[in-house]
CSV table of C-alpha atoms in Angstrom, one decimal:
chain,number,residue,atom,x,y,z
N,1,MET,CA,-8.2,-12.2,15.0
N,2,TYR,CA,-11.3,-13.6,16.9
N,3,LEU,CA,-12.5,-10.6,18.2
N,4,LYS,CA,-12.4,-8.3,15.1
N,5,GLU,CA,-14.2,-11.2,13.3
N,6,LEU,CA,-16.7,-10.7,16.0
N,7,LEU,CA,-16.6,-7.1,15.1
N,8,ALA,CA,-17.1,-7.2,11.7
N,9,SER,CA,-20.5,-7.5,11.6
N,10,VAL,CA,-21.6,-5.9,14.9
N,11,ASN,CA,-20.4,-2.6,16.7
N,12,GLN,CA,-19.8,-4.0,20.1
N,13,VAL,CA,-19.2,-7.3,21.7
N,14,GLU,CA,-19.7,-8.1,25.3
N,15,ILE,CA,-17.0,-10.5,26.2
N,16,LYS,CA,-16.7,-12.0,30.1
N,17,ARG,CA,-12.7,-12.6,30.1
N,18,SER,CA,-12.3,-15.8,31.8
N,19,ASP,CA,-14.8,-17.3,28.6
N,20,ILE,CA,-12.3,-16.0,26.4
N,21,ALA,CA,-8.8,-16.7,28.2
N,22,THR,CA,-10.7,-20.2,29.0
N,23,ARG,CA,-11.6,-20.8,24.8
N,24,PHE,CA,-7.7,-19.5,24.1
N,25,ASP,CA,-6.0,-21.9,27.1
N,26,VAL,CA,-4.5,-18.9,28.4
N,27,VAL,CA,-4.7,-16.9,31.6
N,28,PRO,CA,-7.3,-13.8,31.5
N,29,SER,CA,-4.1,-11.1,32.0
N,30,GLN,CA,-2.9,-11.8,28.4
N,31,ILE,CA,-6.5,-10.9,27.5
N,32,ASN,CA,-6.4,-7.5,29.5
N,33,TYR,CA,-2.8,-6.9,26.9
N,34,VAL,CA,-4.0,-7.9,23.8
N,35,ILE,CA,-7.4,-5.8,24.8
N,36,LYS,CA,-5.5,-2.8,25.3
N,37,THR,CA,-3.0,-3.1,22.7
N,38,ARG,CA,-5.1,-3.7,19.8
N,39,PHE,CA,-8.8,-1.9,20.8
N,40,THR,CA,-7.6,1.4,21.2
N,41,LEU,CA,-9.2,4.6,20.6
N,42,GLN,CA,-6.9,5.2,18.2
N,43,LYS,CA,-7.5,2.0,15.9
N,44,GLY,CA,-11.4,3.4,16.3
N,45,TYR,CA,-12.7,1.5,19.3
N,46,LEU,CA,-14.0,2.0,23.1
N,47,VAL,CA,-13.6,-0.2,25.5
N,48,GLU,CA,-15.8,-0.8,28.5
N,49,SER,CA,-14.9,-2.8,31.3
N,50,LYS,CA,-16.6,-3.8,34.7
N,51,ARG,CA,-14.5,-5.9,37.3
N,52,GLY,CA,-15.9,-8.9,39.8
N,53,GLY,CA,-18.1,-11.7,39.6
N,54,GLY,CA,-20.4,-10.7,36.6
N,55,GLY,CA,-17.6,-8.5,34.8
N,56,TYR,CA,-17.5,-8.0,31.1
N,57,ILE,CA,-15.5,-6.5,28.8
N,58,ARG,CA,-17.3,-4.4,26.4
N,59,ILE,CA,-15.3,-3.6,22.3
N,60,VAL,CA,-17.2,-0.4,20.6
N,61,LYS,CA,-16.6,0.4,16.8
N,62,VAL,CA,-16.6,3.8,17.1
N,63,ALA,CA,-18.0,6.1,14.2
N,64,VAL,CA,-15.0,7.8,12.3
N,65,GLY,CA,-15.2,10.4,10.0
N,66,PRO,CA,-14.9,14.1,10.4
N,67,ASP,CA,-18.9,14.9,10.8
N,68,SER,CA,-18.9,11.6,13.4
N,69,GLN,CA,-17.8,11.7,17.6
N,70,TYR,CA,-14.9,10.5,16.8
N,71,ILE,CA,-13.0,13.9,16.6
N,72,GLU,CA,-14.1,14.4,19.3
N,73,THR,CA,-13.8,12.1,21.6
N,74,MET,CA,-10.3,11.3,19.9
N,75,LEU,CA,-9.0,15.1,21.2
N,76,HIS,CA,-10.3,14.6,24.3
N,77,GLU,CA,-8.6,10.8,24.8
N,78,LEU,CA,-5.3,12.1,23.1
N,79,PRO,CA,-2.6,11.7,25.6
N,80,GLU,CA,0.4,14.4,26.0
N,81,THR,CA,2.8,12.6,24.6
N,82,MET,CA,3.0,10.4,21.8
N,83,ASN,CA,5.2,7.8,19.6
N,84,VAL,CA,5.1,7.5,16.3
N,85,LYS,CA,3.3,3.8,16.7
N,86,GLN,CA,0.2,5.7,18.1
N,87,ALA,CA,0.4,8.4,15.5
N,88,ASP,CA,0.1,6.1,12.8
N,89,ASP,CA,-2.9,3.9,14.2
N,90,ILE,CA,-5.1,7.5,14.1
N,91,LEU,CA,-3.6,8.4,10.2
N,92,GLU,CA,-4.1,5.1,9.4
N,93,CYS,CA,-7.8,4.6,11.1
N,94,LEU,CA,-8.6,8.1,9.8
N,95,THR,CA,-7.5,6.8,6.2
N,96,ARG,CA,-9.3,3.5,6.3
N,97,GLU,CA,-12.2,5.7,7.0
N,98,ALA,CA,-11.9,8.1,4.4
N,99,VAL,CA,-11.2,11.1,6.3
N,100,LEU,CA,-7.7,10.9,4.9
N,101,THR,CA,-6.2,9.4,1.3
N,102,GLU,CA,-3.4,7.8,1.3
N,103,HIS,CA,-1.1,10.4,0.2
N,104,GLU,CA,-2.3,12.5,2.8
N,105,GLU,CA,-1.4,10.0,5.0
N,106,CYS,CA,2.0,10.0,4.1
N,107,LEU,CA,2.6,13.0,4.2
N,108,ILE,CA,1.7,13.6,7.3
N,109,GLN,CA,3.4,10.3,8.6
N,110,THR,CA,6.5,12.3,7.4
N,111,VAL,CA,5.7,15.1,9.7
N,112,LEU,CA,5.4,13.4,12.2
N,113,SER,CA,8.1,10.8,11.7
N,114,LYS,CA,11.3,10.4,14.1
N,115,GLU,CA,13.6,12.0,11.3
N,116,THR,CA,12.0,15.0,11.3
N,117,LEU,CA,11.4,15.7,14.8
N,118,ASP,CA,14.9,14.3,15.4
N,119,VAL,CA,15.6,18.1,15.9
N,120,LEU,CA,14.8,18.7,19.3
N,121,ALA,CA,16.9,16.4,22.0
N,122,SER,CA,14.9,14.5,24.2
N,123,ARG,CA,12.5,11.9,23.1
N,124,ALA,CA,10.2,13.4,25.5
N,125,ASP,CA,10.2,16.8,23.7
N,126,GLN,CA,10.0,14.6,20.6
N,127,GLU,CA,6.4,12.9,21.9
N,128,TYR,CA,5.0,16.3,23.1
N,129,LEU,CA,5.5,18.0,19.2
N,130,ARG,CA,4.0,14.9,18.0
N,131,ALA,CA,1.2,14.6,20.0
N,132,ARG,CA,0.7,18.3,19.9
N,133,LEU,CA,1.0,18.2,15.9
N,134,LEU,CA,-1.3,15.8,15.7
N,135,LYS,CA,-3.4,17.4,18.0
N,136,GLN,CA,-3.8,20.8,15.8
N,137,LEU,CA,-4.3,18.1,12.8
N,138,LEU,CA,-7.4,17.0,14.5
N,139,ASN,CA,-8.7,20.3,14.9
N,140,ARG,CA,-8.2,21.2,11.4
N,141,LEU,CA,-10.5,18.2,10.4
N,142,ARG,CA,-13.1,19.1,13.1
N,143,PHE,CA,-13.3,22.4,12.1
N,144,GLU,CA,-13.8,21.5,8.2
N,145,SER,CA,-16.7,19.0,9.2
N,146,GLU,CA,-18.4,22.1,10.9
N,147,ARG,CA,-18.5,24.3,8.2
N,148,ASP,CA,-19.9,21.6,6.4
């Protein structure tokens, strides 16, 4: 919550992992876990890090929207397989930034749900298809932004 509060007023924050670990009285690896799980591209953030004595972690809010670099970056970074949570994070981000309506988000979530993709025998196949469907959606959004 602390880092998200910092990011509410600025587009990027640079921190030393050890400083944050000391501030919250945790080990630095816990900081890595929090950043890795809460500040993902799917949630609208890019994370850069440099290890070593002068190391830092930089968290940058990505400009999200059909006319932004976000969709192109997302397409480049999209994994080959995707679970429901990862897909939902992307859809929530697109909705929060008014790229999708809440109704569109719900419809797409239904298409990407476990129940819908359960017709495929393996979980790996379901996650592969989910990623492919989401990639097609992002490509369509990118195409529409280029037409405008």
